[in-house]
PDB file of C-alpha atoms in Angstrom:
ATOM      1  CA  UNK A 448      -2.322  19.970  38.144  1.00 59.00           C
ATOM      2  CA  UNK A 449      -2.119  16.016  37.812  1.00 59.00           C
ATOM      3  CA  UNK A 450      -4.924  15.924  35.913  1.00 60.00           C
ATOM      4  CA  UNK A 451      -3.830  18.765  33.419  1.00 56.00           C
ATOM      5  CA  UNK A 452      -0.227  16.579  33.478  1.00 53.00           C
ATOM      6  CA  UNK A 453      -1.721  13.496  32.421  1.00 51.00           C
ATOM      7  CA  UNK A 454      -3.639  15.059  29.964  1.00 50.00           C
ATOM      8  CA  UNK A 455      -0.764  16.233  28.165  1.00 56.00           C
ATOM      9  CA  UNK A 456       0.897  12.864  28.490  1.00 52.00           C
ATOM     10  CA  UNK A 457      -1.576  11.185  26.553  1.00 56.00           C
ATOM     11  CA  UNK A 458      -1.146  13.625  23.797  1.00 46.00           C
ATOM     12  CA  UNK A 459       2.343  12.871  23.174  1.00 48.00           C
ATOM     13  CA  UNK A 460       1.784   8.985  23.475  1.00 53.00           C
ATOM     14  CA  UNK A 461      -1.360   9.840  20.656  1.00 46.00           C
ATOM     15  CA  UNK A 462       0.884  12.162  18.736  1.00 47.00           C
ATOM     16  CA  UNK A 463       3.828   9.879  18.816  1.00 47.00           C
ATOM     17  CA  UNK A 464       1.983   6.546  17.841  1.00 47.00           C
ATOM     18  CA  UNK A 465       0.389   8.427  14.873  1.00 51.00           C
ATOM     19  CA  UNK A 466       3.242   9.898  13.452  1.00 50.00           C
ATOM     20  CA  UNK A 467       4.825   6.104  13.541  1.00 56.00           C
ATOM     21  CA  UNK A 468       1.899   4.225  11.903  1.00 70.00           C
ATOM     22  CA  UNK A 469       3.122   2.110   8.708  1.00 84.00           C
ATOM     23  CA  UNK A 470       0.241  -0.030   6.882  1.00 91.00           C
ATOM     24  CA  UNK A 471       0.607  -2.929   5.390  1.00 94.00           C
ATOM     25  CA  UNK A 472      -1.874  -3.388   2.279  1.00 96.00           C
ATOM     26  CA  UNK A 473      -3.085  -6.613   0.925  1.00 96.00           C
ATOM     27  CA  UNK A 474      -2.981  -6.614  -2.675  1.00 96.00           C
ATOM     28  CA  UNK A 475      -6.090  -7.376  -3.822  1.00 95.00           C
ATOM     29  CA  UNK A 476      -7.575  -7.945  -0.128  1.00 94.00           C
ATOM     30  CA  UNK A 477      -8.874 -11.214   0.017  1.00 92.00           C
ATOM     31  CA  UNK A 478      -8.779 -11.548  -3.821  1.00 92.00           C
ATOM     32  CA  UNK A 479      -4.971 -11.703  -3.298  1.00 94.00           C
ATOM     33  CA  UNK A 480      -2.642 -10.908  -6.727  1.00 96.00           C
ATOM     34  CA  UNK A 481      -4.774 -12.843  -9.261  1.00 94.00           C
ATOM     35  CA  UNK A 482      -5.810 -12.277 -12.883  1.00 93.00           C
ATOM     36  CA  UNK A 483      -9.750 -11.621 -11.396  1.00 94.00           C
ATOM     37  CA  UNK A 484      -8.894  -9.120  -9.288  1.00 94.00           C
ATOM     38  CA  UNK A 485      -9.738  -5.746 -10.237  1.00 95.00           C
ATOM     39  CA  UNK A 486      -6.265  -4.028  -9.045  1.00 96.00           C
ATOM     40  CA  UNK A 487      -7.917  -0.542  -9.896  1.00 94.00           C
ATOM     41  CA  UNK A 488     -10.815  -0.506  -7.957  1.00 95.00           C
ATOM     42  CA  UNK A 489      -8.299  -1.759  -5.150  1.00 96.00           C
ATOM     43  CA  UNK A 490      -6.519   1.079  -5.266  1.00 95.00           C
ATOM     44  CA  UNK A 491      -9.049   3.784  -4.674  1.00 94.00           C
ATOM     45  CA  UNK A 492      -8.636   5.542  -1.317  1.00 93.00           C
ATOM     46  CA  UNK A 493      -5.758   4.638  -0.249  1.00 94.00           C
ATOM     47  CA  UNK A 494      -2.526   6.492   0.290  1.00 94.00           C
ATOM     48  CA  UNK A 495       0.851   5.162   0.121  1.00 94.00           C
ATOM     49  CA  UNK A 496       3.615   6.466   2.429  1.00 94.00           C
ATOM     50  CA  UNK A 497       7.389   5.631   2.936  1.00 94.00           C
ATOM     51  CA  UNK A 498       7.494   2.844   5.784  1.00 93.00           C
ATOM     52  CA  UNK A 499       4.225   1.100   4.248  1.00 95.00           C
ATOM     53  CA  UNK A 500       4.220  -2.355   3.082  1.00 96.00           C
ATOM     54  CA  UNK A 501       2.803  -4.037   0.004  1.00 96.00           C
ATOM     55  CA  UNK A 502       2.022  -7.862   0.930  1.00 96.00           C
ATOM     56  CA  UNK A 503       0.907  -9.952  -2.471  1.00 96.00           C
ATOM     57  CA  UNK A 504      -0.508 -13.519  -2.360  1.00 95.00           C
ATOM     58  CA  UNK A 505      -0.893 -15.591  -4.668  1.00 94.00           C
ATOM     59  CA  UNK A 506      -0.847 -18.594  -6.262  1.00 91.00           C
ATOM     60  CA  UNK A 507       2.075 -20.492  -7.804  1.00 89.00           C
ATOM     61  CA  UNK A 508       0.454 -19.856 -11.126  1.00 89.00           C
ATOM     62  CA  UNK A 509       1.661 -16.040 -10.799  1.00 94.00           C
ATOM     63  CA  UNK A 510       4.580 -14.237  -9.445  1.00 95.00           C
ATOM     64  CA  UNK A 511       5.495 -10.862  -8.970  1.00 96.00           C
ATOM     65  CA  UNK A 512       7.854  -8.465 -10.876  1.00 96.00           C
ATOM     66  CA  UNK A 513       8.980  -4.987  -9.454  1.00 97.00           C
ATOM     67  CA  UNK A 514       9.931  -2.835 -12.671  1.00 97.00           C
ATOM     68  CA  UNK A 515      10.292   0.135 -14.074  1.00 96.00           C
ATOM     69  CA  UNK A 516       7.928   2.582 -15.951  1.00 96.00           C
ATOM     70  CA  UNK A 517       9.163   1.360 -18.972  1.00 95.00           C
ATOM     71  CA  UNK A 518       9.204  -2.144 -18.486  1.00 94.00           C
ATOM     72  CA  UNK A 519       5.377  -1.827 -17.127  1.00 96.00           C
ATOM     73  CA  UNK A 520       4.167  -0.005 -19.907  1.00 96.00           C
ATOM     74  CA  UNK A 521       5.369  -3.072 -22.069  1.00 95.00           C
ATOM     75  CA  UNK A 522       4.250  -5.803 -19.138  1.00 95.00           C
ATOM     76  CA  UNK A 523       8.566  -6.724 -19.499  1.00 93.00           C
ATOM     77  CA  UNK A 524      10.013  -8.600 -17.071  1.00 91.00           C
ATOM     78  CA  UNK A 525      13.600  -8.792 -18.037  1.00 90.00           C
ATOM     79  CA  UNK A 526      15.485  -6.005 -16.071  1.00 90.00           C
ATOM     80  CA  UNK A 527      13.176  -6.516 -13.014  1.00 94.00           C
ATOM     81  CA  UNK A 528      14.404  -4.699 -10.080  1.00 95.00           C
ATOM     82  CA  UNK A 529      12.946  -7.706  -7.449  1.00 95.00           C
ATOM     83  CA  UNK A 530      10.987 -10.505  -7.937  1.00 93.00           C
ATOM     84  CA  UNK A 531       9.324 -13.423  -6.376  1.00 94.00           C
ATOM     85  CA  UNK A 532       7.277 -16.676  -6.892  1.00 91.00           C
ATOM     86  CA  UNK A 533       6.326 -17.288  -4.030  1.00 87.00           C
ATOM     87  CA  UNK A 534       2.718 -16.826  -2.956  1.00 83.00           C
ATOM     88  CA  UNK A 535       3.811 -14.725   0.290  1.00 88.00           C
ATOM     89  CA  UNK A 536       5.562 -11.800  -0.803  1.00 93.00           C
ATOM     90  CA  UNK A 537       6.654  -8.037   0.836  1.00 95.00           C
ATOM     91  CA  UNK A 538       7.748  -5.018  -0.873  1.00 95.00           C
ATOM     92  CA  UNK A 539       8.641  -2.496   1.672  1.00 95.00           C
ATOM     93  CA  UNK A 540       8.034   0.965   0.317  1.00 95.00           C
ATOM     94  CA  UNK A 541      11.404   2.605   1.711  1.00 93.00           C
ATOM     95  CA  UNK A 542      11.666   5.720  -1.178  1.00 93.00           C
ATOM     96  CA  UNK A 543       9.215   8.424  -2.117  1.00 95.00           C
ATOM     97  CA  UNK A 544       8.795   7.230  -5.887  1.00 95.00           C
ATOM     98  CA  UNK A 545       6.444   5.269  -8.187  1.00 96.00           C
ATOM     99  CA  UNK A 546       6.402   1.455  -7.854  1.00 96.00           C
ATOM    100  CA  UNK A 547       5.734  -0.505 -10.033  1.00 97.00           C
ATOM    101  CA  UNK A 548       4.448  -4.008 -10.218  1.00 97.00           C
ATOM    102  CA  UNK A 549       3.531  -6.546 -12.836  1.00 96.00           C
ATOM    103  CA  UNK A 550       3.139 -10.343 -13.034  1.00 95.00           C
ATOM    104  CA  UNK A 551       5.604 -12.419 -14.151  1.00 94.00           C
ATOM    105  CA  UNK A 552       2.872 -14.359 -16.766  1.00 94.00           C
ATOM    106  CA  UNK A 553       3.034 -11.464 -19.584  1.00 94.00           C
ATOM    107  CA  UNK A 554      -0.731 -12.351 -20.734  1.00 95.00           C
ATOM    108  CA  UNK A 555      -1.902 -11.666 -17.257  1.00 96.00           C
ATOM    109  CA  UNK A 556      -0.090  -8.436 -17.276  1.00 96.00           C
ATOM    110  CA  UNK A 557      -1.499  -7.736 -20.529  1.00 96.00           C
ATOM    111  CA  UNK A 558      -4.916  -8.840 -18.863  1.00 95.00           C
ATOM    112  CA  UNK A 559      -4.638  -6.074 -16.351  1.00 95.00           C
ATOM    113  CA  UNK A 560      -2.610  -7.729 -13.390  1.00 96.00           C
ATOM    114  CA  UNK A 561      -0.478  -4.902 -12.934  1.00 96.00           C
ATOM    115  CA  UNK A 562      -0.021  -2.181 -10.188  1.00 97.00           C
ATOM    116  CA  UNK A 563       1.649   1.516  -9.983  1.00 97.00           C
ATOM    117  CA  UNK A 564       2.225   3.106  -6.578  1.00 96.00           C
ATOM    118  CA  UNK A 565       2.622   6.167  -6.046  1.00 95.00           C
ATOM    119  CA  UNK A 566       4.594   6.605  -2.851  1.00 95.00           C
ATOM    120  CA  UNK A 567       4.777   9.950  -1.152  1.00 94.00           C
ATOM    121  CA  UNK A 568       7.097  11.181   2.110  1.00 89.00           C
ATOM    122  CA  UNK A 569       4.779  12.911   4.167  1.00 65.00           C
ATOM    123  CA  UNK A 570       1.437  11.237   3.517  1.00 42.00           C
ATOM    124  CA  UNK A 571      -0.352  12.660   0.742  1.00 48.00           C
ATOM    125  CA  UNK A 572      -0.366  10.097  -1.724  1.00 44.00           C
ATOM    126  CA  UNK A 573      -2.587  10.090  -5.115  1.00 49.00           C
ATOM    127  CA  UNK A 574      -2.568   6.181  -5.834  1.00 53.00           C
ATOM    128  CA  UNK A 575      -2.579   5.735  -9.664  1.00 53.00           C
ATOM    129  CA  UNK A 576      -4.370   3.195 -11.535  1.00 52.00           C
ATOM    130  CA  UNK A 577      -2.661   1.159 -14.377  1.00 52.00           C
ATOM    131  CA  UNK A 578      -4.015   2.075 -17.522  1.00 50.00           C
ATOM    132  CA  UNK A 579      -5.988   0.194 -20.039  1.00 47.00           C
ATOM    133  CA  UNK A 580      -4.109  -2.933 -21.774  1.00 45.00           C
ATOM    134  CA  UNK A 581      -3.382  -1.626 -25.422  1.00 44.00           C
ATOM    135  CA  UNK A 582      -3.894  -5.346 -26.323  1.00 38.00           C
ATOM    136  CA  UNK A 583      -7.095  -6.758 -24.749  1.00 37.00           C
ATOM    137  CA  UNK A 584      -6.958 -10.248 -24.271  1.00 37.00           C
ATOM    138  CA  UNK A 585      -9.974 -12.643 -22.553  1.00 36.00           C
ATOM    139  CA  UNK A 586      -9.640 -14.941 -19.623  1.00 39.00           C
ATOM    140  CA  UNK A 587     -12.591 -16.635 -18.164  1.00 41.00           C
ATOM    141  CA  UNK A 588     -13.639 -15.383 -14.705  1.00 41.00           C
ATOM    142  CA  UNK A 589     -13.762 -18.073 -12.386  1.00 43.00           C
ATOM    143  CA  UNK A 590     -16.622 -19.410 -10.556  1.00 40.00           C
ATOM    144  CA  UNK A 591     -16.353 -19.392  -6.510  1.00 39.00           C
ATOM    145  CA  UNK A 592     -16.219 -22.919  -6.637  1.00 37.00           C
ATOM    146  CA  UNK A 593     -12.912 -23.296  -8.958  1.00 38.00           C
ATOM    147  CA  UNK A 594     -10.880 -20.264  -6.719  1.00 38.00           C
ATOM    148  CA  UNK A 595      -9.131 -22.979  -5.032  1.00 40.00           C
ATOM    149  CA  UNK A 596      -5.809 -22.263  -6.731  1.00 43.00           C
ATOM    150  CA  UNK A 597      -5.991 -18.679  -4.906  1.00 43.00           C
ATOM    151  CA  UNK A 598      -4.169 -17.872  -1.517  1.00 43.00           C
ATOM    152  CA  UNK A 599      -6.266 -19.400   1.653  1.00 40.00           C
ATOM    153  CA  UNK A 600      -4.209 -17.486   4.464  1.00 40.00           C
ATOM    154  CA  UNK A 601      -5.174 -14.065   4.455  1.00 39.00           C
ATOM    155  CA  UNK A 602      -3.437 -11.491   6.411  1.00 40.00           C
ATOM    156  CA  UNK A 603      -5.978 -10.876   9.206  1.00 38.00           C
ATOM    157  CA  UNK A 604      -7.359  -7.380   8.868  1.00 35.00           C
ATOM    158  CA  UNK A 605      -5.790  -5.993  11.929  1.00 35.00           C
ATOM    159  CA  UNK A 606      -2.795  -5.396   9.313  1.00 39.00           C
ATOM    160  CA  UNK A 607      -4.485  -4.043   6.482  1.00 38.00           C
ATOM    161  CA  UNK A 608      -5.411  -0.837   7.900  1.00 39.00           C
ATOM    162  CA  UNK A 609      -7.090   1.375   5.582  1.00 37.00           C
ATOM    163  CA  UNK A 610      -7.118   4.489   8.023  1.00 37.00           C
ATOM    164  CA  UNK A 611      -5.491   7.404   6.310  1.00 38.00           C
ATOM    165  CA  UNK A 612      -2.148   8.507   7.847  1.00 40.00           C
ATOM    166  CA  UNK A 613      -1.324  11.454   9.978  1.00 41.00           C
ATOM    167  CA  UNK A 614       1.835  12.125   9.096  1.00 44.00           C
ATOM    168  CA  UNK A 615       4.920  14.261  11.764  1.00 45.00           C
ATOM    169  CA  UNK A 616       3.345  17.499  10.880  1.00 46.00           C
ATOM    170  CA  UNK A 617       0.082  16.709  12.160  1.00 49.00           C
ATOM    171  CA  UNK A 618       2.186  15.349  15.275  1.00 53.00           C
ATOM    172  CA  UNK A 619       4.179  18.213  15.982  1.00 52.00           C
ATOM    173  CA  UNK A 620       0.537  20.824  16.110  1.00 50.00           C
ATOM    174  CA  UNK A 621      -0.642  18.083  18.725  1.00 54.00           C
ATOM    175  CA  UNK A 622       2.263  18.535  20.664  1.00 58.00           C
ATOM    176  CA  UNK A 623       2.490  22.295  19.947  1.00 64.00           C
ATOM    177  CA  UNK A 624      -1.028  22.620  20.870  1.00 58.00           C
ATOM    178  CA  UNK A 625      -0.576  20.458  23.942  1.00 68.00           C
ATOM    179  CA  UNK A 626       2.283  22.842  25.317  1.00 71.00           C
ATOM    180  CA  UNK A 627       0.786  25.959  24.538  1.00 61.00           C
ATOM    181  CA  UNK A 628      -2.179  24.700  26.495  1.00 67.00           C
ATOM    182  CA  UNK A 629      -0.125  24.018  29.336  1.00 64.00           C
ATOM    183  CA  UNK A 630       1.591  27.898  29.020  1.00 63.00           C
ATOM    184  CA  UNK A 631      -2.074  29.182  29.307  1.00 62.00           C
ATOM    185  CA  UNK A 632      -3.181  27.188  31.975  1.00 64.00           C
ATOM    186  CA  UNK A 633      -0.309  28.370  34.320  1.00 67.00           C
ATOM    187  CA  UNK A 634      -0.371  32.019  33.587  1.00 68.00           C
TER     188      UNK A 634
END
C-alpha cells in the first residue's frame, strides 16, 4: 500500500513539474544575435510556447527590435513594439502569436539578422524561418580570431533546454492514468 502510495506521488510531482517547464532559448546559442549567425538553421527543432523566454546577446554593434509583420518584411524599425541595445536582452513570450525580431542596423537585417516566432499555447509550435532578403547584400564572415566584438558570457546550457515540452494535457493523462491505477489496484 505505501509503496503503491508513493508511486503515485511521484507521478504528480513528474506530471506537475512538466506541465510548468518554460525554456529559455539563446539566440543564436553561443553565436549570440550577430550578423554570422545563421538564425534559420537556429531555429530548426524547436518549439516555442507561452511562458518561454528569448535571451539575445550581443554586441554593442547590434541591438534588437521587436516589430511587426510589416515592419519585418521591410527590416523597419520605426514603430517598434520593444527594443534594446544592450547586449543582455529578454523577451518573454507571454501571448500565443508571431514575434518578430529584427536588428536595429537595417543592413544587417537586410543581411539576414532577423527572427519570426511562432508562439503557440499548448506546445505545438512550427518555428518559422525568415525568408530570403529581397536585397542581398555581402558582409565578410569573420575569422575566429576577430569574434572578439561578440558576447563572452554565455548563458550556461542548463537554461537553454532544447527538450520539447509536455504541455497540461499530457499532465492531466499522467495523473488520470495514475488514479485509475490506483481504482484498479483496490478493487
Amino acid at each position: 500500500m505505501a509503496k503503491l502510495l508513493l508511486v503515485y506521488v511521484i507521478l504528480v510531482i513528474l506530471a506537475i513539474a512538466y506541465s510548468g517547464s518554460a525554456t529559455n532559448y539563446l539566440v543564436g546559442d553561443n553565436s549570440g544575435w550577430d550578423i554570422s549567425t545563421d538564425l534559420d538553421t537556429w531555429l530548426l527543432g524547436k518549439r516555442f510556447i507561452v511562458g518561454d523566454v528569448l535571451v539575445f546577446q550581443f554586441s554593442n554593434y547590434h541591438s534588437v527590435y521587436e516589430v511587426t509583420k510589416e515592419t519585418f518584411d521591410r527590416c523597419n524599425t520605426t514603430n517598434a513594439l520593444k527594443s534594446s541595445s544592450k547586449g543582455n536582452t529578454t523577451f518573454p513570450l507571454t501571448k500565443p502569436r508571431d514575434n518578430y525580431f529584427v536588428c536595429g542596423n537595417r543592413l544587417h537585417c537586410f543581411g539576414g539578422m532577423k527572427l519570426h516566432v511562432n508562439v503557440e499555447e499548448n506546445g505545438v509550435a512550427s518555428p518559422t524561418a525568415a525568408p530570403a532578403p529581397q536585397t542581398r547584400v555581402s558582409f565578410p564572415t569573420p575569422s575566429a580570431s576577430k569574434r572578439n566584438n561578440n558576447p563572452s558570457a554565455v548563458v550556461p546550457s542548463s537554461t537553454t533546454n532544447l527538450s520539447n515540452h509536455v504541455g497540461l494535457s499530457s499532465s492531466l493523462l499522467l495523473v488520470t492514468l495514475g488514479i485509475l491505477f490506483l481504482l484498479f489496484w483496490f478493487m
